[in-house]
Coordinates of C-alpha atoms in Angstrom, one line a residue:
X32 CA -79.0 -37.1 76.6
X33 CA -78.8 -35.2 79.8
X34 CA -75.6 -37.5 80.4
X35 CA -74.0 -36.7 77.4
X36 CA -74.4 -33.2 77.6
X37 CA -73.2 -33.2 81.4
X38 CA -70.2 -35.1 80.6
X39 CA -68.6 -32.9 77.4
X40 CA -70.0 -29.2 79.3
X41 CA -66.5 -28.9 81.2
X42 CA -64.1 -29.7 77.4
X43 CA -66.9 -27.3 75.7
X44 CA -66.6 -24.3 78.9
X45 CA -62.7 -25.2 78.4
X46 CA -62.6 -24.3 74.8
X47 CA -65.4 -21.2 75.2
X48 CA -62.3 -19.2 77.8
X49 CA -59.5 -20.2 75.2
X50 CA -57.6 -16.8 75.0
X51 CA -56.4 -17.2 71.8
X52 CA -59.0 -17.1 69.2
X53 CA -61.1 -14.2 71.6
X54 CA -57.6 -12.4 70.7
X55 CA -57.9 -12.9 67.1
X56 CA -61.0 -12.2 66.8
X57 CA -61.1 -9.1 68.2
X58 CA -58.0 -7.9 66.6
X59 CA -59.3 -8.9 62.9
X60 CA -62.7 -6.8 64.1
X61 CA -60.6 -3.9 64.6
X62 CA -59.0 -3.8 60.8
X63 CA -60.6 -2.5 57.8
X64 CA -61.6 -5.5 56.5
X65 CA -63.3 -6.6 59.9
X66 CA -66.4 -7.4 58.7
X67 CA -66.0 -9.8 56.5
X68 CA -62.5 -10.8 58.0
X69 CA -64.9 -11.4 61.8
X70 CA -67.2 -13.7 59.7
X71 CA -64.8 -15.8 58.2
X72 CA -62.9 -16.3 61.5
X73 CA -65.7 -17.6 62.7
X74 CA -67.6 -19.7 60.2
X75 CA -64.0 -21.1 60.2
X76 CA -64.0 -22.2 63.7
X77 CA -67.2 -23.3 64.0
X78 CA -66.3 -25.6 61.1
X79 CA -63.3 -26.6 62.2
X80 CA -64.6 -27.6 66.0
X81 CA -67.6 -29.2 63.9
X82 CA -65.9 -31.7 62.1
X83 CA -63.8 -33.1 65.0
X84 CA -66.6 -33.1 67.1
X85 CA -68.6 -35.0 64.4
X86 CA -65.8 -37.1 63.1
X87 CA -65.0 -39.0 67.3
X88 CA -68.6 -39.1 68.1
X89 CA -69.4 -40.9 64.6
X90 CA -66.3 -43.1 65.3
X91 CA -67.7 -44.3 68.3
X92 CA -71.2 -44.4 67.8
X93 CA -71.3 -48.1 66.7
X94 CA -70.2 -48.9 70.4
X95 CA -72.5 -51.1 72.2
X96 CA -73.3 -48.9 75.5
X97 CA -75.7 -51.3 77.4
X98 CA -73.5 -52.5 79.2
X99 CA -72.1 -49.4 80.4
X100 CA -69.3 -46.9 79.4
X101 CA -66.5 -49.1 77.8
X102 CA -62.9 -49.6 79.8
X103 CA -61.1 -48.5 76.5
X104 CA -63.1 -45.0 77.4
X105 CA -61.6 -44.4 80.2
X106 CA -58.1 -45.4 79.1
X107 CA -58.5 -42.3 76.5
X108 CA -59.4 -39.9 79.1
X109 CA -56.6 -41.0 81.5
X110 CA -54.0 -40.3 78.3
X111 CA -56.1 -36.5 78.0
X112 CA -55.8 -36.0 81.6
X113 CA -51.8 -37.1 81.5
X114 CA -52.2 -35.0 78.3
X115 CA -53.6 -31.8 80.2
X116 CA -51.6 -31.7 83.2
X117 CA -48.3 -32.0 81.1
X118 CA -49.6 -28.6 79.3
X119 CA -50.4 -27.4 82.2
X120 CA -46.8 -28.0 83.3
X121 CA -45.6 -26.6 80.0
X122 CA -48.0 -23.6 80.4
X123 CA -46.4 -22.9 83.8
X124 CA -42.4 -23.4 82.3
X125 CA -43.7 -20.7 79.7
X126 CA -44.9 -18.2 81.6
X127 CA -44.0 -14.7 81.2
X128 CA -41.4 -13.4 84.2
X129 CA -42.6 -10.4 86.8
X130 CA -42.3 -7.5 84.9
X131 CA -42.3 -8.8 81.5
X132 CA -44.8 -9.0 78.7
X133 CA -45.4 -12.0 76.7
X134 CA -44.1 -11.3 72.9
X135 CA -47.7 -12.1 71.0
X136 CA -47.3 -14.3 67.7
X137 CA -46.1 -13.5 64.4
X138 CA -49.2 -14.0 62.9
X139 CA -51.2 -11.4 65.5
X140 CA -48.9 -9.3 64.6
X141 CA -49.6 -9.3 60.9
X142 CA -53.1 -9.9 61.0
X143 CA -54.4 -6.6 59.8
X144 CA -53.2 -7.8 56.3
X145 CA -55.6 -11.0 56.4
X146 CA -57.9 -12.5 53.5
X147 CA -61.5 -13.6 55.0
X148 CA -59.9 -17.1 53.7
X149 CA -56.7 -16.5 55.5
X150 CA -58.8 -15.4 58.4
X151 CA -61.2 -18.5 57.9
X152 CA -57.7 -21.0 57.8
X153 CA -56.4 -19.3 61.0
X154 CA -59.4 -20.1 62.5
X155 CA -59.4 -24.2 61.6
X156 CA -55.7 -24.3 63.1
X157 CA -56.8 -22.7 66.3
X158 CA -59.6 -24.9 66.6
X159 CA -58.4 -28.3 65.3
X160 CA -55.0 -28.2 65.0
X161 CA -53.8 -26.3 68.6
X162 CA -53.4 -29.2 71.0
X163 CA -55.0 -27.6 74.1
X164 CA -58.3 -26.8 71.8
X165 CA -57.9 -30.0 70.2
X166 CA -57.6 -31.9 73.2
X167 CA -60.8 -30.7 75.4
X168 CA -62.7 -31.0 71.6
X169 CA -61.4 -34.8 71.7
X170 CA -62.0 -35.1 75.4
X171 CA -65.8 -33.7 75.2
X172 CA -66.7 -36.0 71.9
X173 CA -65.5 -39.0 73.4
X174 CA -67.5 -38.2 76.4
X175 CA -71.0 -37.7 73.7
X176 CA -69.7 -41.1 71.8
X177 CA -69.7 -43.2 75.4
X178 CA -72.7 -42.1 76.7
X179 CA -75.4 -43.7 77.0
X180 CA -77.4 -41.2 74.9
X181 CA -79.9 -42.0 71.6
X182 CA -78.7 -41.2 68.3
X183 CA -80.3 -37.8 68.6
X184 CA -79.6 -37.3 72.1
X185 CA -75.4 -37.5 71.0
X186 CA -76.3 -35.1 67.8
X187 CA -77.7 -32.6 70.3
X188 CA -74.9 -32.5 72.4
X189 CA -72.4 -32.6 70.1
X190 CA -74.2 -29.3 68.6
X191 CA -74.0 -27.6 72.4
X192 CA -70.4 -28.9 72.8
X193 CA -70.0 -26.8 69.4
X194 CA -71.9 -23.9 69.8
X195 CA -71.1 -23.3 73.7
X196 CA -66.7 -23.9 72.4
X197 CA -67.8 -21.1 69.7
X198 CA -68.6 -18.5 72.0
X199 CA -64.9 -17.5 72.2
X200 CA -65.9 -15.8 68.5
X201 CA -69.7 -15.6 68.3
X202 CA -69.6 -13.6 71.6
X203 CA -67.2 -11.0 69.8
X204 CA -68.3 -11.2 66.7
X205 CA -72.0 -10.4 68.0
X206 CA -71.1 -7.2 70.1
X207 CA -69.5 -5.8 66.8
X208 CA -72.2 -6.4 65.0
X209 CA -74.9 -5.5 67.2
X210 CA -73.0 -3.3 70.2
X211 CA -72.7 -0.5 68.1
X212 CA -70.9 3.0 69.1
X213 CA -69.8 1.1 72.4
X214 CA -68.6 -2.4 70.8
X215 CA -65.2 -1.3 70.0
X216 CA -64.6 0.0 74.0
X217 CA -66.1 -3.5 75.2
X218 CA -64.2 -5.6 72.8
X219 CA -60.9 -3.6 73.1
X220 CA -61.2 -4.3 77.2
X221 CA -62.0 -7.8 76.4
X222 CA -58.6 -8.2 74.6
X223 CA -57.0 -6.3 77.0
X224 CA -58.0 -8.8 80.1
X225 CA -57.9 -11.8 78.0
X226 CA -54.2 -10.5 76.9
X227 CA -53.0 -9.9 80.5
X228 CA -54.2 -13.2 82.2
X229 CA -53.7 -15.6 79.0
X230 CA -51.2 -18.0 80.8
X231 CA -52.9 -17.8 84.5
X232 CA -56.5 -18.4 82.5
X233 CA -54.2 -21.9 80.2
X234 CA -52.7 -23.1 83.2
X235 CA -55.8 -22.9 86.0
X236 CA -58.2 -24.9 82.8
X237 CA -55.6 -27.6 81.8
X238 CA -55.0 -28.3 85.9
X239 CA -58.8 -28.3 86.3
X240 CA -59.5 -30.4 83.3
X241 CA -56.7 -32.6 84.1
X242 CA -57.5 -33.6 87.4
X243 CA -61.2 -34.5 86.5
X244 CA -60.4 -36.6 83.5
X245 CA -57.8 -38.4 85.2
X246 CA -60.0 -38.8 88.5
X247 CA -62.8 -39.8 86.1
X248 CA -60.8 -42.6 84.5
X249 CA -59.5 -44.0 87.8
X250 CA -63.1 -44.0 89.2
X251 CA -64.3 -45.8 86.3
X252 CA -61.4 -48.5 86.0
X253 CA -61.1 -48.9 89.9

């Protein structure tokens, strides 16, 4: 199990700092519906990150293991480390220019007129349809699914690699619910810093993440 958990903690740390859904949430906490909106978002994610995670380490669960990790394992993470480092270089192309601001998304910009299940869908795209979440999700299950780990050793981490890639909306979620008086001055600077450093915080992951999967798959195929 240790194994397992060790080899998906660096997808599940990558999908934790994703500025995107910490945005969201924190914006959807600020409307009048942010209650109910905050809960959705994240029951939404958590869903959404669930069932791919449950879905690739159930596909390759039937994998015979004994022998060691698979060749055809490796080849997926050297096409998710090609992956991340051409998002990284996309990431960098994108940028916003000295001096300018990054225009935020139509949808953050309309989000104070969300449903909880508008809020709850938002959340599933972030989480299993944006391809930088989607990829480190991939990347981390196929590293639970090739391990070595029992049945219930993979279950376990596949739960961490869940709940630790959720913190990006329990964290925020749980400061308004709990912070009281102060949680709307902590989230707000949260946005804020998320906000300002969203590309530098994209492009230093995907490099990161990049480099180790792709250094990983050349270790194991050399």
């Amino acid at each position: 199990m240790g194994d397992a958990i060790g080899q998906m903690l660096a997808s599940a740390v990558g999908i934790a700092i994703s500025p995107l859904p910490l945005i969201a949430v924190v914006l959807m906490l600020a409307t009048p519906s942010g209650r109910s909106n905050g809960i959705a978002f994240t029951a939404g994610w958590v869903v959404a990150l669930g069932a791919v995670t449950t879905v690739v380490v159930l596909a390759g669960s039937g994998i015979d293991t004994a022998a060691g990790t698979p060749d055809w394992s490796y080849w997926v993470k050297l096409a998710l480390g090609v992956l991340f480092l051409l998002l990284a270089a996309q990431q960098w192309r994108g940028r916003p220019r000295e001096g300018k601001v990054a225009e935020p998304p139509g949808w953050m910009r309309a989000i104070d007129r969300f449903t909880p299940a508008k809020s709850a869908g938002l959340a599933a795209v972030l989480a299993a349809a944006n391809p930088k979440n989607l990829v480190l999700a991939v990347g981390g299950a196929v590293s639970i699914a090739t391990s070595g780990a029992s049945g219930g050793g993979k279950a376990v981490a596949g739960a961490l690699l869940v709940l630790i890639g959720s913190l990006c909306t329990l964290l925020p979620l749980g400061v308004y619910l709990l912070g009281g008086a102060r949680a709307g001055e902590v989230l707000g600077g949260w946005k804020a810093w998320m906000s300002a450093h969203n590309s530098a915080i994209m492009l230093v992951l995907l490099l990161v993440l990049g480099v180790k999967y792709v250094g990983d798959a050349v270790s194991g195929l050399a």
